C-alpha cells in the first residue's frame, strides 16, 4: 500500500484540539462535513481548502495528544490526507487512525528535514518513507499484516463488513 | 514466566501467555461511553447494519455527564439519542446527575481486579486503581466492543512506579501524580502501562489511587494499574482475589516517588508537566477555584477542602465551584454536613457533572482569568477562553487558594 503527496509540516504536541476544537463536537451529530472547514484552523488557516488528496502531514512528537475524539483522524482522512508521519503519536489518536484507515507512521529523520510542499512517499508494507524533494529515505517498523489489512480495507469497520470478523482470531459475540 | 499485572490480565483474557508487542483480540468485561463520544459510536452502528447489535448488554453502559444537564439543544439531542439506544438494547444508562462516567463505573461493581475495561474517554485509565486493565479508546472502537464484545490491543511494555515513604498531611494523590508527571514529562509513558508498587501504597486510599491512575494518561500511558492489595480488597469488600505483579516481572523502566519528601505541587499553564512546588507560585491572584472532576471529585477531596474552609470564607472576588463526581458522593457529602460547610463558606456546590472541567458550563473562564482547578488538563481554552490560565492542584491547595484569593500553600491549614 502506497501513499504519495505534498508535505504539510507541523511541530510537536499537536493536540486533537488543534486538529478540531472540542467546541465543534456537537456539530458532528448532524454531520461531520459541517466540521471540515474548522480542521486545523488555528495552525494552518484555510487547510481544508488547500489540502489535496494524498497530501501528508509531517509532525514532531506526540501528535494527536489530548482528548480521545475520533473526529480528529476522521476529518483528516475526509479532507484527503493520505498519511500522517510524526516522531511519535498519542496512543488513542494512533489507534483511532488505524481503525478509520488513516496510515500513521513513526519516523525519526523525515520530520527533521521536511519542508512544506516537499513530496513524500510512503510504502506501508515495505516500511519505507521517503522525502523525494530532499532525497532522504527512512525505514520504519512495518505494521503487522493484520494492521495493513485494516488500512487496506479503509478501516476496521470496512474490514469486518467484508470478512465478518476482526483480522485476529478469537471467539466472542 | 514472571509477569507484570498487565501481562497477567491480558494473558487471562486470551487464554495464553502474552508478551509486550503482541497484538491480541480480547473480550471486554466493561465498555462505556459518554455524551461526548457515544453519539458518534451510535452513528457508526446505525450506518452499518451489521454492527447494529449489542453482544453483551450487561457489560455496556452509557453515561450522560459531559454537557449535563444539557446546556444547549445539541447536547439535549445527543442525550435523547443515548436514551433511545439504551432502551433499544437494554444497556445501562446513567442519566443526568448520576455522575462522571469513570466514577460511576468505579461505584457500579462491574469493574473487578483483573477486568479489561474499555471506555470511550481518555480518562478511563482511572479504573486502573481497581487493579483493572482500563484504557481509553475512540468511538469506532467502542462501537465495535458494543457490537461484538471484543477489541484489538497491542500488549504494552510496563514501567514500574515505586511509591515509598509516608506522606505529610497536606500531600495527597494529586501531588503524587504531579510528581510523576514532573519526572516523566507529557509523553514519557506513551504506549506504556505503569504499574504501582511499594510500601507507600498503604498510605494511598482507593480514592487517591484513582486520582493517580486518572492522570497517567497525561504522560501518554495506556494504563495505570494498582495491585489488588489489602487496601483495595477491603474497599471492594466482597471477596475479590489479590492481584500483584510477579516479583521477577520485567519492566522497561522505573520511576520512584518518595511520599516522605513530597510537598504540595501545582502544574502551571499551559502544560500539565510544568510542575512546580506550590511555594514557587504562591501569591498569584485567582478568579476561580474548581474542586471536582473525575480526578478529584470524591468524598475525601471535599472532606479535605471542608477542613480548610470550615469557619472561613472564600475570599471576595473568587468563585469557588465544588462539583461532586457522582450522586453517591454528593449524597454522602450532604449526609455528613460537608455540602453545608462548603456552601456556608461561600462555595457554589452543584450536582455532579463534568461541566467546568471542559468549559462546557457552570464556570467558563473569561479572557485573562486565572483558575486553580483540581482537574487534569490545563492547555489553553480547556475551561473557556484561550487566554485564561489554569493551574492544576490538589483539593487542599485549591481550598487554601479559595480562602486567600491567591495561590496558597495548604500546609498552613493542615498539619
Ligand atoms: S471530568 Fe473532565 S476529564 Fe473527567 S471525564 Fe469529565 S470532562 Fe473528562
PDB file of N, CA and C and ligand atoms in Angstrom, chain B residues 34 65-66 100-102 121-123 214 290 292-295 353-355 357-358 375-377 382, ligand 1:
ATOM      1  N   UNK B  34     -19.691   8.213  26.894  1.00  0.00           N
ATOM      2  CA  UNK B  34     -20.450   9.331  27.463  1.00  0.00           C
ATOM      3  C   UNK B  34     -21.046  10.190  26.354  1.00  0.00           C
ATOM      4  N   UNK B  65     -22.774  12.840  31.149  1.00  0.00           N
ATOM      5  CA  UNK B  65     -22.005  13.606  32.144  1.00  0.00           C
ATOM      6  C   UNK B  65     -21.334  14.860  31.586  1.00  0.00           C
ATOM      7  N   UNK B  66     -21.032  14.877  30.305  1.00  0.00           N
ATOM      8  CA  UNK B  66     -20.198  15.972  29.801  1.00  0.00           C
ATOM      9  C   UNK B  66     -20.921  17.304  29.719  1.00  0.00           C
ATOM     10  N   UNK B 100     -19.987  11.354  36.866  1.00  0.00           N
ATOM     11  CA  UNK B 100     -18.998  11.318  35.797  1.00  0.00           C
ATOM     12  C   UNK B 100     -18.671   9.851  35.517  1.00  0.00           C
ATOM     13  N   UNK B 101     -18.591   9.512  34.241  1.00  0.00           N
ATOM     14  CA  UNK B 101     -18.553   8.099  33.845  1.00  0.00           C
ATOM     15  C   UNK B 101     -17.548   7.254  34.627  1.00  0.00           C
ATOM     16  N   UNK B 102     -16.329   7.750  34.807  1.00  0.00           N
ATOM     17  CA  UNK B 102     -15.302   6.900  35.447  1.00  0.00           C
ATOM     18  C   UNK B 102     -15.651   6.632  36.917  1.00  0.00           C
ATOM     19  N   UNK B 121     -13.222   7.361  26.382  1.00  0.00           N
ATOM     20  CA  UNK B 121     -12.752   8.586  27.018  1.00  0.00           C
ATOM     21  C   UNK B 121     -11.344   8.335  27.513  1.00  0.00           C
ATOM     22  N   UNK B 122     -10.476   9.324  27.343  1.00  0.00           N
ATOM     23  CA  UNK B 122      -9.066   9.081  27.668  1.00  0.00           C
ATOM     24  C   UNK B 122      -8.841   8.816  29.166  1.00  0.00           C
ATOM     25  N   UNK B 123      -9.732   9.319  30.023  1.00  0.00           N
ATOM     26  CA  UNK B 123      -9.515   9.118  31.458  1.00  0.00           C
ATOM     27  C   UNK B 123     -10.092   7.805  32.004  1.00  0.00           C
ATOM     28  N   UNK B 214      -5.946   8.262  37.115  1.00  0.00           N
ATOM     29  CA  UNK B 214      -6.635   9.199  36.221  1.00  0.00           C
ATOM     30  C   UNK B 214      -5.653   9.985  35.344  1.00  0.00           C
ATOM     31  N   UNK B 290     -11.891  25.593  41.150  1.00  0.00           N
ATOM     32  CA  UNK B 290     -12.798  24.494  40.818  1.00  0.00           C
ATOM     33  C   UNK B 290     -12.342  23.231  41.529  1.00  0.00           C
ATOM     34  N   UNK B 292     -13.423  19.456  41.814  1.00  0.00           N
ATOM     35  CA  UNK B 292     -14.307  18.459  41.222  1.00  0.00           C
ATOM     36  C   UNK B 292     -13.598  17.704  40.124  1.00  0.00           C
ATOM     37  N   UNK B 293     -14.369  17.126  39.190  1.00  0.00           N
ATOM     38  CA  UNK B 293     -13.899  16.340  38.038  1.00  0.00           C
ATOM     39  C   UNK B 293     -13.618  14.891  38.427  1.00  0.00           C
ATOM     40  N   UNK B 294     -13.365  14.072  37.397  1.00  0.00           N
ATOM     41  CA  UNK B 294     -13.051  12.663  37.645  1.00  0.00           C
ATOM     42  C   UNK B 294     -11.698  12.501  38.312  1.00  0.00           C
ATOM     43  N   UNK B 295     -10.896  13.576  38.356  1.00  0.00           N
ATOM     44  CA  UNK B 295      -9.596  13.498  39.019  1.00  0.00           C
ATOM     45  C   UNK B 295      -9.754  13.656  40.528  1.00  0.00           C
ATOM     46  N   UNK B 353     -21.500  16.741  37.451  1.00  0.00           N
ATOM     47  CA  UNK B 353     -21.372  16.969  36.002  1.00  0.00           C
ATOM     48  C   UNK B 353     -19.895  17.205  35.687  1.00  0.00           C
ATOM     49  N   UNK B 354     -19.511  17.018  34.423  1.00  0.00           N
ATOM     50  CA  UNK B 354     -18.150  17.399  34.012  1.00  0.00           C
ATOM     51  C   UNK B 354     -18.041  18.917  33.917  1.00  0.00           C
ATOM     52  N   UNK B 355     -19.154  19.539  33.516  1.00  0.00           N
ATOM     53  CA  UNK B 355     -19.289  20.988  33.350  1.00  0.00           C
ATOM     54  C   UNK B 355     -18.034  21.832  33.258  1.00  0.00           C
ATOM     55  N   UNK B 357     -14.931  21.448  34.020  1.00  0.00           N
ATOM     56  CA  UNK B 357     -13.656  20.823  33.644  1.00  0.00           C
ATOM     57  C   UNK B 357     -13.323  21.042  32.180  1.00  0.00           C
ATOM     58  N   UNK B 358     -14.346  21.000  31.333  1.00  0.00           N
ATOM     59  CA  UNK B 358     -14.118  21.190  29.894  1.00  0.00           C
ATOM     60  C   UNK B 358     -14.701  22.500  29.394  1.00  0.00           C
ATOM     61  N   UNK B 375      -8.825  19.506  38.340  1.00  0.00           N
ATOM     62  CA  UNK B 375      -8.989  18.574  37.220  1.00  0.00           C
ATOM     63  C   UNK B 375      -7.637  18.185  36.636  1.00  0.00           C
ATOM     64  N   UNK B 376      -7.607  17.772  35.388  1.00  0.00           N
ATOM     65  CA  UNK B 376      -6.413  17.109  34.885  1.00  0.00           C
ATOM     66  C   UNK B 376      -5.739  17.751  33.672  1.00  0.00           C
ATOM     67  N   UNK B 377      -6.328  18.763  33.098  1.00  0.00           N
ATOM     68  CA  UNK B 377      -5.703  19.361  31.908  1.00  0.00           C
ATOM     69  C   UNK B 377      -5.741  20.885  32.016  1.00  0.00           C
ATOM     70  N   UNK B 382      -9.092  25.136  27.693  1.00  0.00           N
ATOM     71  CA  UNK B 382      -9.742  23.957  28.272  1.00  0.00           C
ATOM     72  C   UNK B 382     -11.001  24.333  29.068  1.00  0.00           C
TER      73      UNK B 382
HETATM   74  S1  LIG C   1     -14.429  15.453  34.485  1.00  0.00           S
HETATM   75 FE1  LIG C   1     -13.234  16.361  32.850  1.00  0.00          FE
HETATM   76  S2  LIG C   1     -11.603  14.933  32.427  1.00  0.00           S
HETATM   77 FE2  LIG C   1     -13.136  13.844  33.640  1.00  0.00          FE
HETATM   78  S3  LIG C   1     -14.436  12.806  32.142  1.00  0.00           S
HETATM   79 FE3  LIG C   1     -15.365  14.784  32.591  1.00  0.00          FE
HETATM   80  S4  LIG C   1     -14.553  16.186  31.030  1.00  0.00           S
HETATM   81 FE4  LIG C   1     -13.254  14.376  31.049  1.00  0.00          FE
END
